[in-house]
């Protein structure tokens, strides 16, 4: 599961996989890492429209 998680993020090194295993991140639900999570409102966040 650790390798699968690392590969899904395009990370291909052993140190990252070791960190995932040491922190037991391989057991986390995939939804915790989903890209669909809303970005928090904050004055320093400009958003996609700023860069058009």
N, CA, C and O atoms as a printed pandas DataFrame, in Angstrom:
     atom_number atom_name residue_name chain_id  residue_number  x_coord  y_coord  z_coord
0              1         N          UNK        A               1    0.819   -1.187    0.000
1              2        CA          UNK        A               1    0.000    0.000    0.000
2              3         C          UNK        A               1    0.871    1.263    0.000
3              4         O          UNK        A               1    0.501    2.262   -0.616
4              5         N          UNK        A               2    2.000    1.232    0.668
5              6        CA          UNK        A               2    2.891    2.395    0.710
6              7         C          UNK        A               2    3.430    2.721   -0.678
7              8         O          UNK        A               2    3.487    3.887   -1.070
8              9         N          UNK        A               3    3.822    1.696   -1.414
9             10        CA          UNK        A               3    4.326    1.911   -2.774
10            11         C          UNK        A               3    3.230    2.457   -3.675
11            12         O          UNK        A               3    3.474    3.350   -4.486
12            13         N          UNK        A               4    2.043    1.933   -3.535
13            14        CA          UNK        A               4    0.924    2.399   -4.346
14            15         C          UNK        A               4    0.629    3.866   -4.059
15            16         O          UNK        A               4    0.373    4.638   -4.983
16            17         N          UNK        A               5    0.664    4.254   -2.797
17            18        CA          UNK        A               5    0.404    5.645   -2.436
18            19         C          UNK        A               5    1.491    6.556   -2.994
19            20         O          UNK        A               5    1.190    7.618   -3.539
20            21         N          UNK        A               6    2.745    6.151   -2.863
21            22        CA          UNK        A               6    3.857    6.958   -3.378
22            23         C          UNK        A               6    3.750    7.110   -4.893
23            24         O          UNK        A               6    3.934    8.207   -5.421
24            25         N          UNK        A               7    3.458    6.031   -5.586
25            26        CA          UNK        A               7    3.344    6.084   -7.043
26            27         C          UNK        A               7    2.180    6.955   -7.496
27            28         O          UNK        A               7    2.262    7.618   -8.530
28            29         N          UNK        A               8    1.103    6.956   -6.729
29            30        CA          UNK        A               8   -0.048    7.772   -7.114
30            31         C          UNK        A               8    0.277    9.261   -7.061
31            32         O          UNK        A               8   -0.396   10.069   -7.701
32            33         N          UNK        A               9    1.307    9.625   -6.300
33            34        CA          UNK        A               9    1.740   11.020   -6.217
34            35         C          UNK        A               9    2.983   11.285   -7.060
35            36         O          UNK        A               9    3.550   12.376   -7.012
36            37         N          UNK        A              10    3.402   10.292   -7.827
37            38        CA          UNK        A              10    4.556   10.477   -8.693
38            39         C          UNK        A              10    5.870   10.533   -7.940
39            40         O          UNK        A              10    6.825   11.157   -8.402
40            41         N          UNK        A              11    5.927    9.890   -6.790
41            42        CA          UNK        A              11    7.143    9.879   -5.963
42            43         C          UNK        A              11    7.774    8.502   -6.102
43            44         O          UNK        A              11    7.126    7.481   -5.873
44            45         N          UNK        A              12    9.044    8.491   -6.478
45            46        CA          UNK        A              12    9.685    7.211   -6.803
46            47         C          UNK        A              12   10.962    6.976   -6.011
47            48         O          UNK        A              12   11.917    6.423   -6.557
48            49         N          UNK        A              13   11.013    7.374   -4.745
49            50        CA          UNK        A              13   12.240    7.116   -4.000
50            51         C          UNK        A              13   11.956    6.341   -2.717
51            52         O          UNK        A              13   10.859    6.401   -2.162
52            53         N          UNK        A              14   12.953    5.625   -2.269
53            54        CA          UNK        A              14   12.808    4.741   -1.110
54            55         C          UNK        A              14   12.592    5.513    0.184
55            56         O          UNK        A              14   11.894    5.032    1.077
56            57         N          UNK        A              15   13.173    6.694    0.300
57            58        CA          UNK        A              15   13.029    7.491    1.521
58            59         C          UNK        A              15   11.567    7.848    1.762
59            60         O          UNK        A              15   11.090    7.791    2.895
60            61         N          UNK        A              16   10.865    8.213    0.712
61            62        CA          UNK        A              16    9.457    8.561    0.850
62            63         C          UNK        A              16    8.634    7.351    1.269
63            64         O          UNK        A              16    7.763    7.455    2.133
64            65         N          UNK        A              17    8.907    6.225    0.667
65            66        CA          UNK        A              17    8.184    4.996    1.024
66            67         C          UNK        A              17    8.486    4.616    2.467
67            68         O          UNK        A              17    7.593    4.178    3.192
68            69         N          UNK        A              18    9.722    4.777    2.885
69            70        CA          UNK        A              18   10.095    4.504    4.275
70            71         C          UNK        A              18    9.326    5.430    5.226
71            72         O          UNK        A              18    8.838    4.986    6.266
72            73         N          UNK        A              19    9.221    6.694    4.875
73            74        CA          UNK        A              19    8.495    7.654    5.703
74            75         C          UNK        A              19    7.021    7.296    5.790
75            76         O          UNK        A              19    6.421    7.387    6.861
76            77         N          UNK        A              20    6.435    6.891    4.676
77            78        CA          UNK        A              20    5.028    6.471    4.669
78            79         C          UNK        A              20    4.835    5.303    5.637
79            80         O          UNK        A              20    3.873    5.280    6.405
80            81         N          UNK        A              21    5.738    4.350    5.597
81            82        CA          UNK        A              21    5.627    3.182    6.474
82            83         C          UNK        A              21    5.871    3.546    7.937
83            84         O          UNK        A              21    5.144    3.083    8.815
84            85         N          UNK        A              22    6.873    4.361    8.208
85            86        CA          UNK        A              22    7.194    4.746    9.585
86            87         C          UNK        A              22    6.050    5.511   10.240
87            88         O          UNK        A              22    5.797    5.362   11.435
88            89         N          UNK        A              23    5.364    6.327    9.454
89            90        CA          UNK        A              23    4.270    7.135    9.984
90            91         C          UNK        A              23    2.909    6.473    9.818
91            92         O          UNK        A              23    1.870    7.074   10.092
92            93         N          UNK        A              24    2.934    5.216    9.362
93            94        CA          UNK        A              24    1.723    4.420    9.174
94            95         C          UNK        A              24    0.711    5.119    8.262
95            96         O          UNK        A              24   -0.500    4.985    8.437
96            97         N          UNK        A              25    1.235    5.865    7.288
97            98        CA          UNK        A              25    0.375    6.577    6.354
98            99         C          UNK        A              25   -0.228    5.643    5.319
99           100         O          UNK        A              25   -1.174    6.016    4.626
100          101         N          UNK        A              26    0.305    4.443    5.207
101          102        CA          UNK        A              26   -0.244    3.484    4.242
102          103         C          UNK        A              26   -1.619    2.989    4.665
103          104         O          UNK        A              26   -2.349    2.419    3.854
104          105         N          UNK        A              27   -1.978    3.200    5.919
105          106        CA          UNK        A              27   -3.286    2.790    6.407
106          107         C          UNK        A              27   -4.331    3.884    6.347
107          108         O          UNK        A              27   -5.501    3.624    6.624
108          109         N          UNK        A              28   -3.942    5.112    5.989
109          110        CA          UNK        A              28   -4.892    6.222    5.908
110          111         C          UNK        A              28   -5.862    6.002    4.760
111          112         O          UNK        A              28   -5.528    5.385    3.748
112          113         N          UNK        A              29   -7.038    6.507    4.934
113          114        CA          UNK        A              29   -8.021    6.445    3.857
114          115         C          UNK        A              29   -7.577    7.331    2.711
115          116         O          UNK        A              29   -7.016    8.404    2.933
116          117         N          UNK        A              30   -7.817    6.900    1.512
117          118        CA          UNK        A              30   -7.438    7.673    0.328
118          119         C          UNK        A              30   -8.143    9.021    0.307
119          120         O          UNK        A              30   -7.608    9.998   -0.218
120          121         N          UNK        A              31   -9.343    9.077    0.877
121          122        CA          UNK        A              31  -10.101   10.328    0.850
122          123         C          UNK        A              31   -9.392   11.434    1.624
123          124         O          UNK        A              31   -9.648   12.613    1.380
124          125         N          UNK        A              32   -8.512   11.078    2.547
125          126        CA          UNK        A              32   -7.770   12.098    3.291
126          127         C          UNK        A              32   -6.779   12.830    2.402
127          128         O          UNK        A              32   -6.330   13.924    2.746
128          129         N          UNK        A              33   -6.435   12.245    1.272
129          130        CA          UNK        A              33   -5.441   12.820    0.372
130          131         C          UNK        A              33   -6.064   13.296   -0.932
131          132         O          UNK        A              33   -5.348   13.642   -1.872
132          133         N          UNK        A              34   -7.376   13.316   -0.994
133          134        CA          UNK        A              34   -8.063   13.632   -2.246
134          135         C          UNK        A              34   -7.812   15.071   -2.677
135          136         O          UNK        A              34   -7.715   15.980   -1.853
136          137         N          UNK        A              35   -7.711   15.251   -3.983
137          138        CA          UNK        A              35   -7.520   16.581   -4.542
138          139         C          UNK        A              35   -8.791   17.416   -4.468
139          140         O          UNK        A              35   -8.738   18.632   -4.651
140          141         N          UNK        A              36   -9.915   16.795   -4.207
141          142        CA          UNK        A              36  -11.178   17.516   -4.176
142          143         C          UNK        A              36  -11.403   18.273   -2.884
143          144         O          UNK        A              36  -12.400   18.985   -2.766
144          145         N          UNK        A              37  -10.525   18.149   -1.923
145          146        CA          UNK        A              37  -10.722   18.850   -0.667
146          147         C          UNK        A              37  -10.731   20.353   -0.918
147          148         O          UNK        A              37   -9.896   20.864   -1.664
148          149         N          UNK        A              38  -11.662   21.055   -0.305
149          150        CA          UNK        A              38  -11.750   22.495   -0.554
150          151         C          UNK        A              38  -10.558   23.245    0.034
151          152         O          UNK        A              38  -10.045   22.893    1.096
152          153         N          UNK        A              39  -10.135   24.272   -0.671
153          154        CA          UNK        A              39   -9.041   25.095   -0.189
154          155         C          UNK        A              39   -9.608   26.066    0.849
155          156         O          UNK        A              39  -10.668   26.651    0.628
156          157         N          UNK        A              40   -8.927   26.240    1.960
157          158        CA          UNK        A              40   -9.446   27.140    2.992
158          159         C          UNK        A              40   -9.429   28.598    2.508
159          160         O          UNK        A              40   -8.575   28.989    1.713
160          161         N          UNK        A              41  -10.371   29.376    2.993
161          162        CA          UNK        A              41  -10.393   30.803    2.668
162          163         C          UNK        A              41   -9.322   31.515    3.483
163          164         O          UNK        A              41   -9.237   31.351    4.700
164          165         N          UNK        A              42   -8.518   32.296    2.802
165          166        CA          UNK        A              42   -7.433   33.017    3.465
166          167         C          UNK        A              42   -7.012   34.157    2.556
167          168         O          UNK        A              42   -7.040   34.012    1.334
168          169         N          UNK        A              43   -6.624   35.283    3.126
169          170        CA          UNK        A              43   -6.252   36.458    2.343
170          171         C          UNK        A              43   -5.069   36.212    1.423
171          172         O          UNK        A              43   -4.962   36.865    0.385
172          173         N          UNK        A              44   -4.182   35.297    1.769
173          174        CA          UNK        A              44   -2.983   35.049    0.972
174          175         C          UNK        A              44   -3.216   34.083   -0.181
175          176         O          UNK        A              44   -2.313   33.866   -0.989
176          177         N          UNK        A              45   -4.397   33.504   -0.274
177          178        CA          UNK        A              45   -4.694   32.558   -1.336
178          179         C          UNK        A              45   -5.426   33.301   -2.442
179          180         O          UNK        A              45   -6.537   33.790   -2.235
180          181         N          UNK        A              46   -4.811   33.387   -3.610
181          182        CA          UNK        A              46   -5.354   34.190   -4.709
182          183         C          UNK        A              46   -6.342   33.427   -5.574
183          184         O          UNK        A              46   -7.281   34.020   -6.105
184          185         N          UNK        A              47   -6.153   32.151   -5.722
185          186        CA          UNK        A              47   -7.064   31.352   -6.538
186          187         C          UNK        A              47   -6.689   31.350   -8.006
187          188         O          UNK        A              47   -5.817   32.102   -8.442
188          189         N          UNK        A              48   -7.362   30.493   -8.764
189          190        CA          UNK        A              48   -7.020   30.284  -10.165
190          191         C          UNK        A              48   -7.326   31.499  -11.034
191          192         O          UNK        A              48   -6.636   31.723  -12.029
192          193         N          UNK        A              49   -8.334   32.284  -10.690
193          194        CA          UNK        A              49   -8.699   33.442  -11.509
194          195         C          UNK        A              49   -7.633   34.533  -11.489
195          196         O          UNK        A              49   -7.543   35.321  -12.430
196          197         N          UNK        A              50   -6.837   34.589  -10.448
197          198        CA          UNK        A              50   -5.786   35.599  -10.334
198          199         C          UNK        A              50   -4.736   35.440  -11.433
199          200         O          UNK        A              50   -4.149   36.426  -11.878
200          201         N          UNK        A              51   -4.500   34.215  -11.868
201          202        CA          UNK        A              51   -3.415   33.919  -12.804
202          203         C          UNK        A              51   -3.867   33.869  -14.264
203          204         O          UNK        A              51   -3.119   33.387  -15.115
204          205         N          UNK        A              52   -5.043   34.343  -14.569
205          206        CA          UNK        A              52   -5.531   34.325  -15.952
206          207         C          UNK        A              52   -4.955   35.473  -16.738
207          208         O          UNK        A              52   -5.253   35.621  -17.923
